Short mmCIF file of C-alpha atoms in Angstrom, two decimals:
data_model
loop_
_atom_site.label_atom_id
_atom_site.label_comp_id
_atom_site.label_asym_id
_atom_site.label_seq_id
_atom_site.Cartn_x
_atom_site.Cartn_y
_atom_site.Cartn_z
CA MET G 1 113.14 111.63 147.97
CA VAL G 2 109.54 111.95 149.22
CA PHE G 3 108.20 111.52 145.71
CA GLU G 4 110.23 108.37 145.12
CA LYS G 5 108.95 106.76 148.33
CA VAL G 6 105.34 107.80 147.63
CA ARG G 7 105.62 106.47 144.04
CA LYS G 8 106.89 103.13 145.36
CA ILE G 9 104.12 102.85 147.90
CA LEU G 10 101.47 103.66 145.28
CA ALA G 11 103.00 101.32 142.72
CA ASP G 12 103.23 98.45 145.17
CA TYR G 13 99.68 98.95 146.36
CA LYS G 14 98.21 98.94 142.83
CA GLU G 15 100.84 96.51 141.45
CA ILE G 16 101.79 98.89 138.65
CA ASP G 17 105.10 100.03 137.25
CA GLU G 18 106.58 102.96 139.20
CA SER G 19 107.39 104.71 135.92
CA ALA G 20 103.64 105.02 135.28
CA ILE G 21 103.38 107.37 138.29
CA GLU G 22 104.30 111.00 137.85
CA LEU G 23 103.85 114.05 140.07
CA THR G 24 100.99 115.14 137.81
CA SER G 25 99.23 111.74 137.95
CA THR G 26 95.85 112.00 139.64
CA LEU G 27 94.76 109.35 142.12
CA GLU G 28 91.73 108.88 139.87
CA ASP G 29 93.98 108.18 136.86
CA LEU G 30 95.77 105.57 139.00
CA GLU G 31 92.36 104.02 139.81
CA PHE G 32 92.47 104.75 143.55
CA ASP G 33 89.03 104.82 145.15
CA SER G 34 88.35 106.29 148.59
CA LEU G 35 89.13 103.03 150.41
CA ASP G 36 92.42 102.63 148.49
CA THR G 37 93.31 106.20 149.40
CA VAL G 38 92.68 105.66 153.10
CA GLU G 39 94.79 102.45 153.11
CA VAL G 40 97.62 104.13 151.22
CA MET G 41 97.52 107.16 153.53
CA MET G 42 98.03 104.78 156.51
CA SER G 43 101.05 103.21 154.77
CA ILE G 44 102.45 106.68 154.02
CA GLU G 45 101.94 107.78 157.65
CA GLU G 46 103.85 104.72 158.81
CA GLU G 47 106.64 105.16 156.22
CA PHE G 48 107.21 108.86 156.97
CA ASP G 49 106.20 108.79 160.69
CA VAL G 50 103.65 111.58 160.16
CA GLN G 51 99.95 112.10 160.90
CA LEU G 52 97.99 113.16 157.82
CA GLU G 53 94.44 114.34 157.56
CA ALA G 54 92.54 112.81 154.70
CA ASP G 55 91.75 115.75 152.52
CA GLU G 56 89.43 115.81 149.54
CA ASN G 57 91.76 118.42 148.01
CA ILE G 58 94.37 115.72 147.41
CA LYS G 59 93.89 115.04 143.73
CA THR G 60 97.38 114.40 142.44
CA VAL G 61 100.54 112.65 143.53
CA GLU G 62 102.11 116.13 143.86
CA ASP G 63 99.36 117.16 146.29
CA LEU G 64 100.16 114.16 148.39
CA VAL G 65 103.93 114.77 148.30
CA LYS G 66 103.40 118.44 149.34
CA LEU G 67 101.18 117.36 152.23
CA ILE G 68 103.85 114.89 153.46
CA GLU G 69 106.63 117.50 153.11
CA ALA G 70 104.60 120.02 155.11
CA ASN G 71 104.16 117.48 157.92
CA ILE G 72 107.68 116.00 158.15
CA GLN G 73 109.29 117.10 161.41
#
C-alpha cells in the first residue's frame, strides 16, 4: 500500500506513467534532482502524516518506502 501511494505521488509529480516506477528505480533514474526530492518529500509527509528527515542515503523508491514504513505511527 505504501509503495502504491509513493508511486502515484512520484508519477504525478514527474508526469510519468506509474508503471515506469518500480521499487528498484532510483530517484536519479526518474530524473529527480534535490529540489524535486524535497518537494516530493513534503507531499509524502502530508499524504502519510509523518515527519521525514531528508537523507542522502535515499537512493531508490524502496529506500523511500522503507523510511515511510518506519515512521508510520
